[in-house]
Every structure is written in structure tokens, then in C-alpha cells.
Short mmCIF file of C-alpha atoms and ligand atoms in Angstrom, two decimals:
data_model
loop_
_atom_site.label_atom_id
_atom_site.label_comp_id
_atom_site.label_asym_id
_atom_site.label_seq_id
_atom_site.Cartn_x
_atom_site.Cartn_y
_atom_site.Cartn_z
CA MET A 80 2.77 -0.70 26.14
CA VAL A 81 2.20 0.33 22.53
CA HIS A 82 3.67 -2.04 19.94
CA HIS A 83 5.44 -0.31 17.07
CA GLU A 84 4.41 -2.83 14.42
CA SER A 85 1.43 -3.83 12.35
CA TYR A 86 -1.19 -5.80 14.29
CA TRP A 87 -1.59 -8.03 11.23
CA ASN A 88 2.10 -8.89 11.17
CA ALA A 89 2.19 -9.42 14.94
CA THR A 90 -0.78 -11.79 14.95
CA GLY A 91 -0.47 -13.49 11.54
CA PRO A 92 1.35 -16.71 10.73
CA THR A 93 5.06 -16.68 9.93
CA SER A 94 6.67 -17.98 6.77
CA ASP A 95 10.11 -19.39 6.17
CA TYR A 96 10.75 -19.90 2.47
CA PRO A 97 14.41 -20.29 1.44
CA ALA A 98 16.50 -17.55 -0.10
CA LEU A 99 17.25 -17.72 -3.80
CA ALA A 100 20.67 -19.34 -4.00
CA SER A 101 21.11 -20.62 -7.55
CA GLU A 102 20.44 -19.90 -11.21
CA ILE A 103 16.96 -21.13 -12.10
CA GLU A 104 14.42 -20.80 -14.92
CA ALA A 105 10.66 -20.23 -14.93
CA ASP A 106 8.01 -19.00 -17.33
CA VAL A 107 7.42 -15.96 -15.11
CA ALA A 108 9.59 -14.28 -12.47
CA ILE A 109 7.60 -12.22 -9.95
CA ILE A 110 9.37 -9.64 -7.78
CA GLY A 111 7.40 -9.01 -4.58
CA GLY A 112 5.18 -11.14 -2.38
CA GLY A 113 2.28 -8.89 -1.40
CA ILE A 114 -1.30 -9.56 -2.41
CA PHE A 115 -0.62 -8.60 -6.03
CA GLY A 116 2.45 -10.81 -6.40
CA VAL A 117 1.06 -13.87 -4.63
CA THR A 118 -2.32 -13.67 -6.39
CA THR A 119 -0.55 -13.34 -9.76
CA ALA A 120 1.48 -16.44 -8.89
CA ALA A 121 -1.73 -18.29 -8.00
CA MET A 122 -3.42 -17.30 -11.28
CA LEU A 123 -0.45 -18.31 -13.41
CA ALA A 124 0.43 -21.52 -11.58
CA ASN A 125 -3.18 -22.68 -11.78
CA ARG A 126 -3.04 -22.16 -15.56
CA GLY A 127 0.02 -24.38 -15.79
CA LEU A 128 2.80 -21.79 -16.05
CA SER A 129 5.91 -22.14 -13.93
CA VAL A 130 6.53 -19.23 -11.56
CA ALA A 131 9.39 -18.08 -9.34
CA LEU A 132 8.31 -15.47 -6.79
CA VAL A 133 11.15 -13.58 -5.12
CA GLU A 134 10.38 -11.49 -2.02
CA ALA A 135 12.92 -9.15 -0.43
CA ARG A 136 11.63 -9.73 3.13
CA ARG A 137 8.69 -11.99 4.13
CA ILE A 138 5.62 -12.47 1.96
CA GLY A 139 2.52 -10.53 2.88
CA GLU A 140 4.17 -8.42 5.57
CA GLU A 141 5.11 -5.20 3.85
CA VAL A 142 2.44 -2.96 2.32
CA THR A 143 -0.32 -5.61 2.34
CA GLY A 144 0.43 -6.55 5.95
CA LYS A 145 0.14 -2.92 7.00
CA SER A 146 -3.12 -2.14 5.21
CA THR A 147 -6.65 -1.67 6.54
CA ALA A 148 -7.49 -4.95 4.75
CA LYS A 149 -10.85 -3.74 3.51
CA VAL A 150 -11.99 -5.91 0.60
CA THR A 151 -14.18 -3.46 -1.25
CA SER A 152 -14.95 -1.73 -4.52
CA GLN A 153 -16.18 1.27 -2.57
CA HIS A 154 -13.27 3.66 -2.96
CA SER A 155 -14.59 6.81 -1.31
CA LEU A 156 -15.59 9.35 -3.99
CA SER A 157 -13.70 7.67 -6.81
CA TYR A 158 -16.42 6.98 -9.35
CA SER A 159 -17.48 10.54 -10.20
CA ASP A 160 -13.83 11.47 -10.50
CA ILE A 161 -12.97 8.51 -12.75
CA GLU A 162 -16.06 9.15 -14.88
CA ALA A 163 -14.95 12.76 -15.37
CA ARG A 164 -11.50 11.63 -16.49
CA PHE A 165 -12.23 8.38 -18.36
CA GLY A 166 -15.92 8.63 -19.27
CA ALA A 167 -18.82 6.45 -18.13
CA ASP A 168 -17.36 3.35 -19.80
CA GLY A 169 -14.07 3.79 -17.97
CA ALA A 170 -15.78 4.24 -14.61
CA ARG A 171 -18.00 1.22 -15.27
CA LEU A 172 -14.95 -0.91 -16.07
CA TYR A 173 -13.19 0.29 -12.92
CA GLY A 174 -16.22 -0.70 -10.85
CA GLU A 175 -16.61 -4.07 -12.58
CA ALA A 176 -12.91 -4.81 -12.17
CA ASN A 177 -12.93 -4.04 -8.46
CA GLN A 178 -16.16 -5.95 -7.86
CA THR A 179 -14.41 -8.86 -9.57
CA GLY A 180 -11.44 -8.31 -7.27
CA VAL A 181 -13.69 -8.58 -4.20
CA ARG A 182 -15.37 -11.74 -5.53
CA THR A 183 -12.02 -13.30 -6.44
CA ILE A 184 -10.64 -12.84 -2.92
CA CYS A 185 -13.78 -14.35 -1.38
CA ASP A 186 -13.72 -17.25 -3.88
CA LEU A 187 -10.02 -18.01 -3.38
CA ALA A 188 -10.42 -17.94 0.41
CA ALA A 189 -13.42 -20.28 0.20
CA ARG A 190 -11.96 -22.64 -2.43
CA HIS A 191 -8.71 -23.12 -0.52
CA GLY A 192 -10.24 -22.98 2.95
CA ILE A 193 -7.94 -20.10 3.94
CA ALA A 194 -8.65 -19.17 7.56
CA CYS A 195 -8.21 -15.42 7.17
CA ASP A 196 -11.04 -14.03 9.33
CA LEU A 197 -12.93 -13.07 6.20
CA GLU A 198 -16.30 -11.53 7.00
CA ARG A 199 -18.88 -10.05 4.69
CA LYS A 200 -19.52 -6.42 5.71
CA PRO A 201 -21.05 -3.36 4.12
CA ALA A 202 -18.66 -0.54 3.26
CA PHE A 203 -19.76 3.03 4.02
CA VAL A 204 -18.48 6.42 2.99
CA TYR A 205 -20.10 9.09 5.12
CA ALA A 206 -20.42 12.86 5.21
CA THR A 207 -21.01 15.07 8.22
CA GLY A 208 -21.11 18.44 6.41
CA GLU A 209 -23.67 19.80 3.96
CA ASP A 210 -21.31 20.35 1.00
CA GLU A 211 -19.79 16.92 1.39
CA ALA A 212 -23.26 15.36 1.66
CA GLU A 213 -24.13 16.88 -1.69
CA ARG A 214 -21.00 15.43 -3.29
CA LEU A 215 -21.76 12.07 -1.75
CA GLU A 216 -25.32 12.07 -3.04
CA LYS A 217 -24.00 12.71 -6.56
CA GLU A 218 -21.46 9.92 -6.11
CA ALA A 219 -24.22 7.51 -5.10
CA VAL A 220 -26.22 8.39 -8.23
CA THR A 221 -23.11 7.78 -10.35
CA ALA A 222 -22.25 4.50 -8.60
CA ARG A 223 -25.79 3.14 -9.00
CA ARG A 224 -25.84 4.13 -12.67
CA LEU A 225 -22.61 2.21 -13.14
CA GLY A 226 -24.23 -0.90 -11.71
CA LEU A 227 -22.57 -0.87 -8.30
CA PRO A 228 -24.39 -2.01 -5.13
CA ALA A 229 -24.73 1.53 -3.77
CA SER A 230 -27.51 3.07 -1.70
CA LEU A 231 -27.89 6.18 0.44
CA THR A 232 -28.69 5.95 4.12
CA GLY A 233 -28.94 8.31 7.04
CA ASP A 234 -27.96 5.58 9.49
CA ALA A 235 -24.55 3.98 9.07
CA GLY A 236 -24.48 2.69 12.63
CA LEU A 237 -21.94 5.28 13.76
CA PRO A 238 -22.03 6.81 17.25
CA PHE A 239 -22.09 10.41 15.96
CA PRO A 240 -24.45 12.34 13.72
CA ILE A 241 -23.88 12.21 9.97
CA ARG A 242 -25.62 13.99 7.10
CA THR A 243 -25.68 10.96 4.85
CA ALA A 244 -23.74 7.83 3.94
CA MET A 245 -23.32 5.75 0.81
CA ARG A 246 -23.51 2.04 1.55
CA PHE A 247 -22.00 -0.69 -0.67
CA ASP A 248 -23.43 -4.12 0.11
CA ASP A 249 -21.65 -7.50 -0.07
CA GLN A 250 -18.16 -6.18 0.59
CA ALA A 251 -15.73 -7.87 3.00
CA GLN A 252 -12.84 -7.52 5.41
CA PHE A 253 -10.10 -9.98 6.32
CA HIS A 254 -6.74 -10.55 8.00
CA PRO A 255 -4.33 -9.73 5.15
CA VAL A 256 -1.30 -11.67 6.39
CA LYS A 257 -3.35 -14.81 7.02
CA TYR A 258 -4.81 -14.47 3.52
CA VAL A 259 -1.56 -13.91 1.61
CA LYS A 260 0.44 -16.54 3.47
CA GLY A 261 -2.51 -18.92 3.32
CA LEU A 262 -2.85 -18.44 -0.44
CA ALA A 263 0.89 -18.91 -0.93
CA ALA A 264 0.76 -22.18 1.02
CA GLU A 265 -1.84 -23.47 -1.44
CA LEU A 266 0.24 -22.85 -4.55
CA PRO A 267 1.26 -26.06 -6.33
CA ALA A 268 4.90 -26.65 -5.40
CA ASP A 269 5.75 -28.14 -8.79
CA LYS A 270 4.61 -24.93 -10.50
CA CYS A 271 5.50 -22.17 -8.06
CA ARG A 272 8.70 -21.69 -6.13
CA ILE A 273 8.80 -18.95 -3.49
CA PHE A 274 11.96 -17.33 -2.18
CA GLU A 275 12.16 -14.92 0.77
CA GLN A 276 14.90 -12.70 2.16
CA SER A 277 16.03 -12.26 -1.45
CA ARG A 278 16.23 -8.67 -2.63
CA VAL A 279 16.33 -8.20 -6.38
CA THR A 280 19.07 -5.76 -7.28
CA ASP A 281 19.31 -6.23 -11.01
CA TRP A 282 16.83 -7.03 -13.75
CA ASP A 283 16.19 -6.96 -17.46
CA PRO A 284 13.14 -8.07 -19.44
CA ASN A 285 14.08 -11.75 -19.15
CA ARG A 286 16.13 -12.09 -15.96
CA ILE A 287 16.14 -10.97 -12.37
CA ALA A 288 19.08 -11.29 -10.00
CA THR A 289 19.65 -11.20 -6.26
CA GLU A 290 22.92 -11.45 -4.36
CA GLY A 291 22.47 -15.21 -4.14
CA GLY A 292 21.05 -16.24 -7.50
CA SER A 293 18.97 -15.38 -10.52
CA VAL A 294 15.81 -16.34 -12.40
CA ARG A 295 15.70 -16.45 -16.17
CA ALA A 296 12.10 -16.07 -17.40
CA ARG A 297 9.96 -15.19 -20.39
CA PHE A 298 8.21 -12.48 -18.35
CA VAL A 299 9.14 -10.37 -15.32
CA VAL A 300 6.36 -9.00 -13.09
CA MET A 301 7.29 -6.16 -10.75
CA ALA A 302 4.88 -6.49 -7.84
CA THR A 303 6.79 -4.02 -5.70
CA HIS A 304 4.16 -1.32 -5.07
CA LEU A 305 6.24 1.10 -7.15
CA PRO A 306 8.38 -0.46 -9.91
CA LEU A 307 12.06 -0.67 -8.98
CA GLY A 308 14.66 1.87 -9.98
CA ARG A 309 13.67 3.96 -12.97
CA THR A 310 11.53 1.30 -14.64
CA GLY A 311 9.01 2.94 -16.95
CA GLY A 312 9.41 6.32 -15.23
CA PHE A 313 6.60 5.37 -12.82
CA PHE A 314 8.35 7.10 -9.94
CA ALA A 315 7.47 10.38 -11.68
CA GLU A 316 3.82 9.48 -12.31
CA ASN A 317 2.79 8.44 -8.81
CA TYR A 318 2.57 10.60 -5.74
CA PRO A 319 3.73 8.90 -2.50
CA HIS A 320 2.18 9.57 0.88
CA MET A 321 2.16 7.95 4.31
CA HIS A 322 -0.73 6.96 6.56
CA ALA A 323 -0.80 6.89 10.34
CA VAL A 324 -2.45 3.62 11.43
CA MET A 325 -3.46 2.42 14.90
CA MET A 326 -5.35 -0.54 16.29
CA GLY A 327 -6.63 -1.07 19.80
CA ARG A 328 -8.90 -3.24 21.91
CA ALA A 329 -12.51 -2.11 21.82
CA ASP A 330 -15.72 -2.54 23.75
CA PRO A 331 -17.60 -5.02 21.51
CA ALA A 332 -20.84 -3.09 22.05
CA ARG A 333 -19.23 0.03 20.53
CA VAL A 334 -17.77 -1.56 17.37
CA PRO A 335 -19.94 -0.56 14.39
CA ASP A 336 -20.89 -3.34 11.98
CA GLY A 337 -19.24 -2.12 8.80
CA MET A 338 -16.17 -0.56 7.22
CA TYR A 339 -16.09 3.22 7.11
CA ILE A 340 -14.37 6.17 5.53
CA SER A 341 -15.30 9.84 5.74
CA VAL A 342 -15.59 12.26 2.85
CA GLU A 343 -14.20 15.03 5.03
CA THR A 344 -10.47 15.43 5.52
CA PRO A 345 -8.56 14.41 7.45
CA HIS A 346 -10.17 11.15 6.41
CA ARG A 347 -11.48 8.89 9.13
CA SER A 348 -11.14 5.28 8.03
CA MET A 349 -12.06 2.50 10.44
CA ARG A 350 -13.18 -1.06 10.77
CA GLY A 351 -13.63 -3.67 13.48
CA HIS A 352 -11.92 -7.03 13.91
CA ARG A 353 -12.44 -10.12 16.08
CA ASP A 354 -9.31 -11.94 17.22
CA GLU A 355 -9.11 -15.71 17.56
CA ALA A 356 -10.12 -15.52 21.23
CA GLY A 357 -13.20 -13.46 20.33
CA GLY A 358 -11.74 -10.17 21.50
CA ALA A 359 -12.95 -7.00 19.78
CA TRP A 360 -10.56 -4.57 18.10
CA MET A 361 -10.82 -1.45 15.99
CA LEU A 362 -8.39 -0.22 13.34
CA PHE A 363 -8.16 3.49 12.51
CA THR A 364 -6.32 5.34 9.80
CA GLY A 365 -6.89 8.37 7.63
CA PRO A 366 -4.56 11.29 8.30
CA THR A 367 -1.71 11.31 5.83
CA PHE A 368 1.74 12.82 6.03
CA LYS A 369 4.76 13.27 3.84
CA HIS A 370 7.48 10.63 4.08
CA GLY A 371 10.18 11.62 6.54
CA HIS A 372 8.36 14.67 7.93
CA VAL A 373 8.24 13.76 11.57
CA ASP A 374 6.29 16.86 12.61
CA GLN A 375 3.47 15.90 10.21
CA GLU A 376 3.67 12.30 11.41
CA ARG A 377 3.22 13.34 15.05
CA ALA A 378 0.28 15.58 14.16
CA ALA A 379 -1.36 12.75 12.17
CA PHE A 380 -1.12 10.31 15.07
CA ALA A 381 -2.30 12.88 17.60
CA ASP A 382 -5.36 13.62 15.47
CA LEU A 383 -6.11 9.94 14.85
CA GLU A 384 -5.73 8.89 18.48
CA ARG A 385 -7.87 11.76 19.71
CA PHE A 386 -10.65 10.71 17.34
CA ALA A 387 -10.41 7.02 18.31
CA ALA A 388 -10.47 7.78 22.03
CA ASP A 389 -13.19 10.43 21.95
CA THR A 390 -15.50 8.56 19.57
CA PHE A 391 -15.02 4.89 20.37
CA GLY A 392 -13.06 4.84 23.65
CA VAL A 393 -10.17 3.07 21.88
CA SER A 394 -6.52 3.73 22.58
CA ALA A 395 -3.60 2.38 20.56
CA ASP A 396 -2.18 -1.06 21.35
CA TYR A 397 -0.46 -1.14 17.95
CA ARG A 398 0.78 1.81 15.97
CA TRP A 399 2.39 1.71 12.54
CA THR A 400 2.62 3.57 9.25
CA ASN A 401 1.94 2.50 5.71
CA GLU A 402 2.58 4.10 2.38
CA ASP A 403 0.50 4.56 -0.73
CA TYR A 404 1.01 5.85 -4.22
CA ARG A 405 -1.62 7.91 -5.97
CA SER A 406 -1.39 7.80 -9.74
CA MET A 407 -1.48 11.14 -11.51
CA ASP A 408 -4.92 10.45 -13.01
CA HIS A 409 -6.30 8.43 -10.07
CA VAL A 410 -6.49 5.07 -11.88
CA PRO A 411 -3.76 2.46 -11.27
CA PHE A 412 -1.16 1.71 -13.93
CA ILE A 413 -1.39 -1.99 -14.75
CA GLY A 414 0.19 -3.72 -17.73
CA ARG A 415 3.34 -3.62 -19.82
CA SER A 416 5.95 -1.21 -18.50
CA SER A 417 6.63 0.33 -21.88
CA SER A 418 4.75 0.90 -25.08
CA ARG A 419 7.42 -1.15 -26.90
CA GLY A 420 5.48 -4.14 -25.63
CA ASP A 421 8.37 -5.64 -23.68
CA SER A 422 8.06 -8.44 -21.16
CA VAL A 423 8.29 -6.44 -17.92
CA LEU A 424 4.83 -6.06 -16.43
CA VAL A 425 3.92 -3.73 -13.60
CA ALA A 426 1.07 -2.51 -11.42
CA THR A 427 1.27 0.61 -9.31
CA GLY A 428 -0.69 3.65 -8.13
CA PHE A 429 -3.40 1.76 -6.25
CA ASN A 430 -4.54 5.00 -4.58
CA ALA A 431 -4.88 3.40 -1.13
CA TRP A 432 -7.17 0.65 -2.41
CA GLY A 433 -4.54 -1.99 -2.99
CA ILE A 434 -6.43 -5.03 -1.75
CA SER A 435 -9.04 -4.99 -4.51
CA ASN A 436 -6.87 -3.18 -7.08
CA GLY A 437 -3.97 -5.55 -6.36
CA THR A 438 -6.24 -8.49 -7.11
CA VAL A 439 -7.50 -6.76 -10.27
CA ALA A 440 -3.85 -6.33 -11.27
CA ALA A 441 -3.16 -10.04 -10.77
CA ILE A 442 -6.08 -11.03 -13.00
CA LEU A 443 -5.12 -8.56 -15.70
CA ILE A 444 -1.40 -9.35 -15.68
CA ALA A 445 -2.09 -13.09 -15.82
CA ASP A 446 -4.34 -12.52 -18.86
CA LEU A 447 -1.72 -10.35 -20.57
CA ILE A 448 0.94 -13.01 -20.06
CA GLU A 449 -1.32 -15.70 -21.43
CA GLY A 450 -2.45 -13.52 -24.34
CA ARG A 451 -6.09 -13.65 -23.26
CA ASP A 452 -8.46 -10.79 -24.06
CA ASN A 453 -9.37 -8.68 -21.06
CA PRO A 454 -11.78 -5.72 -21.21
CA TRP A 455 -9.80 -3.77 -18.60
CA VAL A 456 -6.57 -3.48 -20.63
CA SER A 457 -6.98 -0.01 -22.05
CA LEU A 458 -8.38 1.60 -18.89
CA PHE A 459 -5.42 0.50 -16.78
CA ASP A 460 -2.82 0.69 -19.58
CA ALA A 461 0.42 1.43 -17.75
CA THR A 462 1.81 3.39 -20.71
CA ARG A 463 -1.08 5.83 -21.06
CA ILE A 464 0.02 9.44 -20.84
CA LYS A 465 -2.59 11.97 -19.88
CA PRO A 466 -0.74 15.13 -18.87
CA VAL A 467 -3.94 17.16 -18.90
CA ALA A 468 -5.41 14.81 -16.34
CA ALA A 469 -2.66 15.57 -13.81
CA ALA A 470 -4.21 16.67 -10.55
CA LYS A 471 -3.17 19.94 -8.99
CA GLU A 472 -1.78 18.16 -5.93
CA PHE A 473 0.40 15.99 -8.17
CA VAL A 474 2.07 19.07 -9.53
CA ALA A 475 2.47 20.33 -5.97
CA GLY A 476 4.00 16.96 -5.06
CA SER A 477 6.54 17.30 -7.84
CA ALA A 478 7.49 20.71 -6.54
CA ASP A 479 8.09 19.11 -3.13
CA VAL A 480 10.43 16.62 -4.79
CA ALA A 481 12.52 19.42 -6.18
CA LYS A 482 12.71 20.98 -2.73
CA GLU A 483 13.81 17.75 -1.04
CA MET A 484 16.50 17.30 -3.68
CA VAL A 485 18.08 20.63 -2.90
CA GLY A 486 18.15 19.87 0.79
CA GLY A 487 14.95 20.92 2.51
CA TYR A 488 15.92 18.76 5.46
CA LEU A 489 19.07 20.61 6.31
CA ALA A 490 16.97 22.95 8.38
CA ARG A 491 16.44 20.08 10.78
CA LYS A 492 20.03 19.04 11.31
CA ALA A 493 21.27 18.32 14.81
CA ASP A 494 24.49 19.91 16.06
CA SER A 495 26.36 16.62 16.01
CA LEU A 496 25.83 12.87 16.14
CA ALA A 497 27.25 12.89 19.66
CA ALA A 498 24.42 15.18 20.78
CA LEU A 499 21.71 12.64 19.92
CA ALA A 500 19.89 11.38 23.00
CA PRO A 501 18.59 7.77 23.21
CA GLY A 502 15.58 7.45 20.94
CA GLU A 503 16.51 10.57 18.96
CA ALA A 504 17.24 10.79 15.22
CA ALA A 505 18.41 13.65 13.01
CA ILE A 506 20.26 14.59 9.87
CA CYS A 507 23.68 15.90 10.84
CA LYS A 508 26.34 17.61 8.78
CA VAL A 509 29.61 15.73 9.32
CA ASP A 510 32.68 16.78 7.35
CA GLY A 511 30.37 18.46 4.88
CA LYS A 512 28.27 15.31 4.34
CA ASN A 513 24.66 14.68 5.26
CA VAL A 514 24.50 11.86 7.78
CA ALA A 515 21.32 10.23 9.07
CA GLY A 516 21.92 9.42 12.72
CA TYR A 517 19.76 7.51 15.19
CA ARG A 518 20.69 6.62 18.76
CA ASP A 519 18.69 3.62 19.93
CA GLU A 520 17.22 3.21 23.40
CA ALA A 521 20.28 1.21 24.48
CA GLY A 522 22.53 4.11 23.49
CA ALA A 523 24.05 2.62 20.33
CA LEU A 524 24.50 5.01 17.42
CA HIS A 525 23.30 4.03 13.94
CA ALA A 526 24.70 6.37 11.30
CA VAL A 527 24.34 6.15 7.53
CA SER A 528 24.37 8.47 4.56
CA ALA A 529 21.21 10.59 4.37
CA VAL A 530 21.28 10.55 0.57
CA CYS A 531 18.66 8.24 -0.95
CA THR A 532 20.21 5.73 -3.32
CA HIS A 533 17.35 6.05 -5.80
CA LEU A 534 17.82 9.54 -7.16
CA GLY A 535 19.61 11.43 -4.43
CA CYS A 536 16.97 13.16 -2.28
CA LEU A 537 17.57 13.48 1.45
CA VAL A 538 15.73 10.98 3.63
CA GLY A 539 13.83 11.90 6.80
CA TRP A 540 13.01 10.06 10.02
CA ASN A 541 9.92 7.94 10.60
CA GLU A 542 9.49 7.99 14.37
CA THR A 543 6.84 5.26 14.50
CA ASP A 544 8.57 2.62 12.40
CA ARG A 545 12.10 3.89 13.14
CA SER A 546 13.05 4.03 9.51
CA TRP A 547 14.59 6.56 7.12
CA ASP A 548 12.00 7.41 4.47
CA CYS A 549 12.47 9.31 1.26
CA PRO A 550 9.88 12.01 0.54
CA CYS A 551 10.58 12.08 -3.20
CA HIS A 552 9.41 8.65 -4.38
CA GLY A 553 8.81 6.72 -1.19
CA SER A 554 11.87 4.50 -0.71
CA ARG A 555 12.25 3.33 2.87
CA PHE A 556 15.39 2.20 4.73
CA ASP A 557 15.98 0.74 8.19
CA CYS A 558 18.12 2.59 10.69
CA ASP A 559 21.22 0.77 9.45
CA GLY A 560 20.48 1.75 5.86
CA GLY A 561 19.03 -1.58 4.62
CA VAL A 562 16.31 -1.19 1.99
CA ILE A 563 12.82 -1.83 3.36
CA HIS A 564 11.04 -0.74 0.26
CA GLY A 565 11.90 0.57 -3.22
CA PRO A 566 12.10 2.06 -5.76
CA ALA A 567 15.65 2.13 -4.32
CA VAL A 568 17.40 -1.24 -4.36
CA THR A 569 20.75 -0.23 -2.83
CA PRO A 570 21.23 0.37 0.92
CA LEU A 571 22.10 3.81 2.25
CA ALA A 572 25.89 4.07 2.32
CA ALA A 573 27.64 3.41 5.62
CA PHE A 574 28.50 6.58 7.53
CA ARG A 575 32.23 6.31 6.84
CA ASP A 576 31.53 6.07 3.12
CA ALA A 577 28.84 8.79 3.14
FE1 FES B 1470 13.54 8.53 -5.36
FE2 FES B 1470 14.49 8.64 -2.90
S1 FES B 1470 12.91 7.44 -3.63
S2 FES B 1470 15.11 9.82 -4.60
#
């Protein structure tokens, strides 16, 4: 049987922090308990500031708990691209920051004795075609010049021929849920209070509020992958996309000793893992698809599972999806949310490298709050505007948004909610309204408005996670309309109110 959930969430520890249920005060209020939020809390609490971290679901289990959990500064072909956009100094700072992120994770795990299956591994990006090999060779020259631990090799330990690979030494991999929950457990209780099952629905620069309570603070940090609502306009500067992810038991003799990603598309990204009983596993991801486009989702999984089976003899025991945001100029936005210098701080657009970039963000945000100098400030400046740097695909993504807003999904409507078979989902037109309907395996109908509560696009079905996902800016909702993930903060309306 294939589990429709993240392996990391299924095998990690649980947490049970209370919900926010009163009016409290802290130096810093953090919204979101992924690696960025929890590491920021750790940095600030260890410097003596009081922190209240408020997580809508359970800490470490959303985007971080669905990641590949590669701890690396090797971000595919990023460095040549960043150098072209931000110059050699910018690319050097990006590399230094992410190398610091890797070291910080390893140091925190060691200092606190966090049992998170952390292993030092090399990270490889490989090319199988001649053109891609040429690009990779140039990338390796750039990376070495920037001081990164890069080398070229013809043998990456993969069971198929490659043209060349770029190897980064002294990188790492871990179990992300064990790490985040383990780090949270080490936070000093007198300095850091954590609340779960507490969705923030309202905020201003000095206060956040949930249904049950509020936090008044000098600073608010939005550690929500994409800032909530319309904050800073970041929803228009980051391009959302989904990844198909699978993990399965593997023959230990066939698990290569590194972390890998291909230059060629669809990307092949993979890594091994040892469970607590010593069993070997492999994780695969790479093919992307647009939120809510179930045909693309099916094609992505079919492609991924064919590759895993043919190349490593692995079939899926766990299958899930995860989302990423690519910033319009390929460097994350980290810092103050507006150039007015207000007290809302954000980090977003991690470009699929959120483990190291999320840790970079925590270091930088903690320094900004404390007023410490940090050499990374201007590179990651969240208020920079570089319209000329916008990538072609970002413009194409914006065009897609316009299409979804005028109802691109209506072409997929079912005849009626009653016609839905068990396990089936569709957008139906009922009394002139767009209704998102899903009939579960037991035959119960779940019907909600198909209109995203962020800015009004139509949601589409995610067959793997059984959620309604918005293609415009990446909000995700469960089949009963509850918010899984922002920027939306309000549930999809009930069917009768649609
Ligand atoms: Fe923005 Fe849905 S996420 S309209």
C-alpha cells in the first residue's frame, strides 16, 4: 500500500504544544514553525530576546517536513546565474551565506545532541548530455572561483553513464522533522513559547492574532514560506510550483553515497536514507507541475516512478507533493517587508533550497532585529526591485495567473456533484457558482467554494495530497476548505455559502 503522506512526517516525532488562548507579549512574534521560524526562534532566544512562535498546524511538518532535506550550498546551476544578475560579489555572498547555513545546522544538531539522522555527504549535480556538461563545467569554474568546495568528476557513483558531475564536499543530509522538533525542544522555555494549531488571521507590525488569542511584539516575523495575505506584494514576485516526491525501500547495495540532482529537465533529484532499524530508503523528486493541474501531477509522478524503478529498482512506499516559490531574480527575499523600515520581517522565494536558505534567513533576520551588521543584507534585501532581472518564465507564470482568474478550470467541470464517484474530485457549476467537490472513498461528499480566498482564482485538485490548491500564488486548502498553507488565511467558503 502506498502512503499518501510525507515519509518524514510519518516517521518523525510528534509534538503537542498548546494553542494560543490568551493575550500575551514578547519581543518577537514569529508566524510559522518550519526550519526558518524555529531556527529564528533559537537564534533570538539564545541572545536573550523573548519569542512567541505561532504555528497554524504542527511545527516542522509542512514545507520543511515535505522537503528532500538536503543540507547543501550546492544549488544546481545557481552560481553562474546569480553572478550574471548580482555580480561576483553577490554570488560570493550567496555561497558564503549558504555554506554558513550548512555549518549552522550541523553545529546546532551537534551542540544540542539532536538525533536527526544527520550524515555528512557530498552533493552532486550531474549532466548526461554534451550541452549540459558544458554548462556544468562553467558552473564548476565559477563555484571554485567563489571559494566553494566544488570539483568536477566523471564518477558520481551513479548506476548510469554521465558526461560529468560537479561535486561539493562536506555537505549533509538529515531527517527534517526530527531536526526541527528536536531544535524546538531545546529552546529555553523562559524565553520561547511555542503554540500549535493556531492560525494567524490578522496582523499588523506589532501584533498578531489568532481565533484564540494574540501576541503583542516589537517585531513580527512571517516565516510562512510566502508572506500572508498581500504583505509586501511578495505574492506577485514569487512564482509557485509543485514537486512530485516519492520515497521507497531500496536495496542497500544500490543506494549511491551522495545527494544528486541533474542539470537536465525534468530534474532528477535523489538521496538515500537509513531508518532507525538500518533499512535503506531512497527519496526521489524533480518533475514539477502547476498547482491544481491534476493532469500535470499524474504525468510528473509517472515520470518519477518510472525513473526510480528502472534505475534503482525502487517503487513508492510514500508519495506526497511539496511546493516551492522561485523569486523573480532567483535570490530569496529576506529582510524588512517594506522599504519604510517597518517591523514586519519576511523571508521567501527559497527556490527549492529552503533548508540552507531558511537557515540563512534565520541568521539574517535575527541580526536585523538585534541591529547587528550582516554582510548579506543588501543581497537578500526583500524590498529590492529589479524588473529587468525578471526571468522569462516568471512573466509566463504571471500570464497563467491571469488565465486562472478568468476561469481556466471551468473546462474541467463535472456534470454535477452527484455524478462524482468515490475518490473523484471536480469543479462543478451549481446554481451559477463554482463548487469544488470531492467524494471520499467512503462515499461522503465534501463540497466548498472553488474560489480562493486570497485573491479569487479558482482552485484545482491535488490528487496525491487530496487538497484544493491555488495555481495563482500557491494557497492550499483541505477538502473541507480549511487552510493548509497561505498566503490565504481564510477557509474556502462552505458550499451553501459559495
Ligand atoms: Fe492568490 Fe489563490 S493564492 S488567488
